[in-house]
mmCIF file of C-alpha atoms and ligand atoms in Angstrom:
data_model
loop_
_atom_site.group_PDB
_atom_site.id
_atom_site.type_symbol
_atom_site.label_atom_id
_atom_site.label_comp_id
_atom_site.label_asym_id
_atom_site.label_seq_id
_atom_site.Cartn_x
_atom_site.Cartn_y
_atom_site.Cartn_z
ATOM 1 C CA MET A 27 4.136 18.734 -2.010
ATOM 2 C CA ALA A 28 6.782 17.193 -0.098
ATOM 3 C CA ILE A 29 8.407 13.881 0.839
ATOM 4 C CA ARG A 30 7.413 12.650 4.257
ATOM 5 C CA ASN A 31 9.282 10.390 6.683
ATOM 6 C CA ILE A 32 8.355 6.762 6.272
ATOM 7 C CA ARG A 33 7.754 4.985 9.526
ATOM 8 C CA VAL A 34 9.405 1.564 9.946
ATOM 9 C CA MET A 35 8.270 -1.621 11.623
ATOM 10 C CA GLY A 36 8.418 -1.303 15.457
ATOM 11 C CA ASP A 37 6.765 2.103 15.235
ATOM 12 C CA ARG A 38 3.382 1.707 16.999
ATOM 13 C CA VAL A 39 1.616 3.994 14.539
ATOM 14 C CA LEU A 40 1.833 0.982 12.033
ATOM 15 C CA THR A 41 -0.308 -1.053 14.327
ATOM 16 C CA LYS A 42 -3.226 1.189 14.776
ATOM 17 C CA VAL A 43 -6.569 0.989 13.214
ATOM 18 C CA CYS A 44 -7.167 4.166 10.967
ATOM 19 C CA ARG A 45 -10.167 6.439 10.948
ATOM 20 C CA PRO A 46 -12.407 7.052 7.857
ATOM 21 C CA VAL A 47 -12.049 10.270 6.089
ATOM 22 C CA GLU A 48 -15.310 12.246 6.469
ATOM 23 C CA GLN A 49 -14.562 15.144 4.241
ATOM 24 C CA MET A 50 -11.767 16.468 1.934
ATOM 25 C CA THR A 51 -9.773 19.362 3.397
ATOM 26 C CA ASP A 52 -6.768 21.223 2.293
ATOM 27 C CA LYS A 53 -4.713 19.331 4.775
ATOM 28 C CA ILE A 54 -5.870 15.889 3.396
ATOM 29 C CA SER A 55 -5.387 16.982 -0.147
ATOM 30 C CA THR A 56 -1.835 18.023 0.767
ATOM 31 C CA LEU A 57 -1.362 14.725 2.479
ATOM 32 C CA ILE A 58 -2.430 12.773 -0.650
ATOM 33 C CA GLY A 59 -0.029 14.755 -2.801
ATOM 34 C CA ASP A 60 2.811 14.127 -0.359
ATOM 35 C CA MET A 61 1.893 10.433 -0.120
ATOM 36 C CA PHE A 62 2.354 10.092 -3.909
ATOM 37 C CA ASP A 63 5.639 12.075 -3.738
ATOM 38 C CA THR A 64 6.914 9.856 -0.924
ATOM 39 C CA MET A 65 5.862 6.597 -2.718
ATOM 40 C CA TYR A 66 7.629 7.683 -5.977
ATOM 41 C CA ASP A 67 10.729 8.904 -4.210
ATOM 42 C CA ALA A 68 11.018 5.662 -2.502
ATOM 43 C CA CYS A 69 10.399 3.583 -5.644
ATOM 44 C CA GLY A 70 7.281 1.926 -4.048
ATOM 45 C CA VAL A 71 4.225 0.674 -5.603
ATOM 46 C CA GLY A 72 1.923 1.686 -2.842
ATOM 47 C CA LEU A 73 1.813 3.540 0.409
ATOM 48 C CA ALA A 74 -0.733 3.891 3.283
ATOM 49 C CA ALA A 75 -1.348 7.027 5.288
ATOM 50 C CA PRO A 76 -0.150 5.376 8.568
ATOM 51 C CA GLN A 77 3.154 4.729 7.002
ATOM 52 C CA VAL A 78 3.739 8.507 7.171
ATOM 53 C CA GLY A 79 2.234 8.727 10.576
ATOM 54 C CA ILE A 80 -1.293 9.765 9.696
ATOM 55 C CA LEU A 81 -4.032 7.470 11.007
ATOM 56 C CA LYS A 82 -6.553 7.933 8.169
ATOM 57 C CA ARG A 83 -8.013 5.399 5.801
ATOM 58 C CA ILE A 84 -6.156 6.622 2.633
ATOM 59 C CA VAL A 85 -3.816 4.663 0.325
ATOM 60 C CA VAL A 86 -2.030 5.453 -2.872
ATOM 61 C CA ILE A 87 -1.098 2.789 -5.411
ATOM 62 C CA ASP A 88 0.915 2.847 -8.701
ATOM 63 C CA VAL A 89 2.040 -0.477 -9.938
ATOM 64 C CA GLY A 90 3.290 0.975 -13.247
ATOM 65 C CA ASP A 91 0.352 -0.045 -15.310
ATOM 66 C CA GLY A 92 -0.389 3.502 -16.390
ATOM 67 C CA GLU A 93 -2.824 4.297 -13.716
ATOM 68 C CA ALA A 94 -2.179 5.987 -10.220
ATOM 69 C CA TYR A 95 -4.941 5.293 -7.673
ATOM 70 C CA CYS A 96 -5.932 7.292 -4.506
ATOM 71 C CA LEU A 97 -8.285 5.099 -2.484
ATOM 72 C CA ILE A 98 -10.021 6.767 0.461
ATOM 73 C CA ASN A 99 -11.971 4.628 2.998
ATOM 74 C CA PRO A 100 -11.333 1.521 0.797
ATOM 75 C CA GLU A 101 -13.465 -1.654 1.014
ATOM 76 C CA ILE A 102 -12.509 -4.870 -0.652
ATOM 77 C CA VAL A 103 -15.851 -6.207 -1.809
ATOM 78 C CA GLU A 104 -14.757 -9.279 -3.884
ATOM 79 C CA THR A 105 -11.724 -11.560 -3.964
ATOM 80 C CA SER A 106 -11.045 -14.593 -6.012
ATOM 81 C CA GLY A 107 -8.171 -16.780 -7.103
ATOM 82 C CA SER A 108 -4.787 -17.062 -5.383
ATOM 83 C CA GLN A 109 -1.167 -15.821 -6.094
ATOM 84 C CA THR A 110 1.954 -16.647 -4.105
ATOM 85 C CA GLY A 111 4.994 -14.471 -4.435
ATOM 86 C CA ASP A 112 7.536 -12.219 -2.788
ATOM 87 C CA GLU A 113 6.276 -9.118 -1.180
ATOM 88 C CA GLY A 114 7.952 -6.197 0.505
ATOM 89 C CA CYS A 115 6.975 -2.974 2.179
ATOM 90 C CA LEU A 116 8.559 0.516 2.514
ATOM 91 C CA SER A 117 8.102 0.048 6.198
ATOM 92 C CA VAL A 118 10.253 -3.098 6.248
ATOM 93 C CA PRO A 119 13.244 -1.878 4.259
ATOM 94 C CA GLY A 120 15.571 -4.364 2.712
ATOM 95 C CA LYS A 121 13.311 -7.396 3.292
ATOM 96 C CA ALA A 122 10.970 -9.444 1.325
ATOM 97 C CA GLY A 123 8.926 -12.677 2.066
ATOM 98 C CA LYS A 124 6.539 -15.014 0.377
ATOM 99 C CA VAL A 125 2.872 -14.123 0.798
ATOM 100 C CA THR A 126 -0.282 -15.689 -0.678
ATOM 101 C CA ARG A 127 -2.897 -13.260 -1.773
ATOM 102 C CA PRO A 128 -6.044 -13.232 -3.969
ATOM 103 C CA ASP A 129 -5.319 -12.868 -7.638
ATOM 104 C CA HIS A 130 -8.429 -10.807 -8.280
ATOM 105 C CA VAL A 131 -9.930 -8.103 -6.109
ATOM 106 C CA VAL A 132 -12.616 -5.597 -6.433
ATOM 107 C CA VAL A 133 -12.330 -2.528 -4.230
ATOM 108 C CA ARG A 134 -14.696 0.314 -3.538
ATOM 109 C CA ALA A 135 -13.551 3.585 -2.283
ATOM 110 C CA LEU A 136 -13.729 7.365 -2.760
ATOM 111 C CA ASP A 137 -11.226 9.136 -4.981
ATOM 112 C CA GLU A 138 -9.407 12.348 -4.085
ATOM 113 C CA ASN A 139 -12.633 14.333 -5.054
ATOM 114 C CA MET A 140 -14.687 12.094 -2.564
ATOM 115 C CA GLU A 141 -16.358 10.526 -5.610
ATOM 116 C CA PRO A 142 -17.221 6.830 -5.423
ATOM 117 C CA ILE A 143 -14.920 4.559 -7.468
ATOM 118 C CA GLU A 144 -14.621 0.839 -8.077
ATOM 119 C CA VAL A 145 -11.131 -0.594 -8.990
ATOM 120 C CA THR A 146 -10.689 -4.155 -10.286
ATOM 121 C CA GLY A 147 -7.154 -5.505 -9.736
ATOM 122 C CA GLU A 148 -5.547 -8.507 -11.065
ATOM 123 C CA GLY A 149 -1.983 -9.884 -10.192
ATOM 124 C CA LEU A 150 0.326 -7.209 -8.744
ATOM 125 C CA LEU A 151 -2.374 -4.664 -8.415
ATOM 126 C CA ALA A 152 -4.671 -7.070 -6.464
ATOM 127 C CA ARG A 153 -1.747 -7.830 -4.277
ATOM 128 C CA ALA A 154 -0.927 -4.131 -3.773
ATOM 129 C CA ILE A 155 -4.698 -3.397 -2.843
ATOM 130 C CA CYS A 156 -4.735 -6.186 -0.188
ATOM 131 C CA HIS A 157 -1.450 -5.113 1.166
ATOM 132 C CA GLU A 158 -2.290 -1.373 1.422
ATOM 133 C CA CYS A 159 -5.794 -1.867 2.752
ATOM 134 C CA GLU A 160 -4.320 -4.046 5.662
ATOM 135 C CA HIS A 161 -2.061 -1.194 6.617
ATOM 136 C CA LEU A 162 -5.290 0.749 7.576
ATOM 137 C CA ASP A 163 -6.227 -1.977 10.228
ATOM 138 C CA GLY A 164 -2.628 -1.938 11.521
ATOM 139 C CA ILE A 165 -1.501 -5.200 9.851
ATOM 140 C CA LEU A 166 1.960 -5.665 8.141
ATOM 141 C CA TYR A 167 2.538 -8.264 5.402
ATOM 142 C CA VAL A 168 5.155 -9.968 7.724
ATOM 143 C CA GLU A 169 2.285 -11.380 9.664
ATOM 144 C CA HIS A 170 1.346 -13.471 6.592
ATOM 145 C CA VAL A 171 4.821 -14.509 5.444
ATOM 146 C CA GLU A 172 5.184 -18.181 4.689
ATOM 147 C CA GLY A 173 8.731 -19.158 5.923
ATOM 148 C CA GLU A 174 11.273 -16.505 6.748
ATOM 149 C CA LEU A 175 11.697 -12.917 5.703
ATOM 150 C CA HIS A 176 14.821 -12.688 3.584
ATOM 151 C CA ASP A 177 17.181 -9.828 2.815
ATOM 152 C CA VAL A 178 16.847 -8.137 -0.567
ATOM 153 C CA SER A 179 19.911 -6.479 -2.093
ATOM 154 C CA TYR A 180 19.547 -3.429 -4.221
ATOM 155 C CA ASP A 181 20.482 -5.451 -7.389
ATOM 156 C CA GLU A 182 17.846 -7.974 -6.524
ATOM 157 C CA GLU A 183 15.359 -5.281 -5.913
ATOM 158 C CA ASP A 184 15.925 -3.933 -9.340
ATOM 159 C CA ALA A 185 15.486 -7.357 -10.836
ATOM 160 C CA PHE A 186 12.287 -7.947 -8.882
ATOM 161 C CA ASP A 187 10.751 -4.625 -10.004
ATOM 162 C CA GLU A 188 11.420 -5.677 -13.546
ATOM 163 C CA ILE A 189 9.446 -8.812 -13.104
ATOM 164 C CA ASP A 190 6.790 -6.983 -11.119
ATOM 165 C CA GLU A 191 7.044 -9.511 -8.209
ATOM 166 C CA LEU A 192 7.982 -7.081 -5.477
ATOM 167 C CA ILE A 193 5.578 -4.731 -3.851
ATOM 168 C CA GLU A 194 6.858 -1.430 -2.490
ATOM 169 C CA LYS A 195 10.419 -2.794 -2.378
HETATM 170 NI NI1 NI B 211 3.462 -1.693 3.094
#
């Protein structure tokens, strides 16, 4: 497993619609492992394959609730409620902005064994699922920001992590 280079806003790969995964291969299995490594190395809570330059419908998420998710070909099938809070993205380093998201989502996907799974997310997990799934359609959270993006200092990032308000830094 290895840490991959994270693409940043302005890279056109982040604007593309990703292709579904048809079958698990050694290459995709390695990619998923690398995505987890890359996310943890960058202290993010989620990462989508296009952020490492691969146009496949794969996301990994770990919001620190004891579960790490790999979602392949994810489809959000239910949303409800609303939450407004600061959000960030590993592809938009040093920035955050206020985004309103559903507070509850249900997502259906395949896991890394290509077995169907359904994940219910509330709060930060719901926010992360929405954010990561949008990456697969070439959408960055900055398109939804209410007001201006603001700079996030490292100290503030640590503080945000503690109160679980920041996604992916
Ligand atoms: Ni992101």
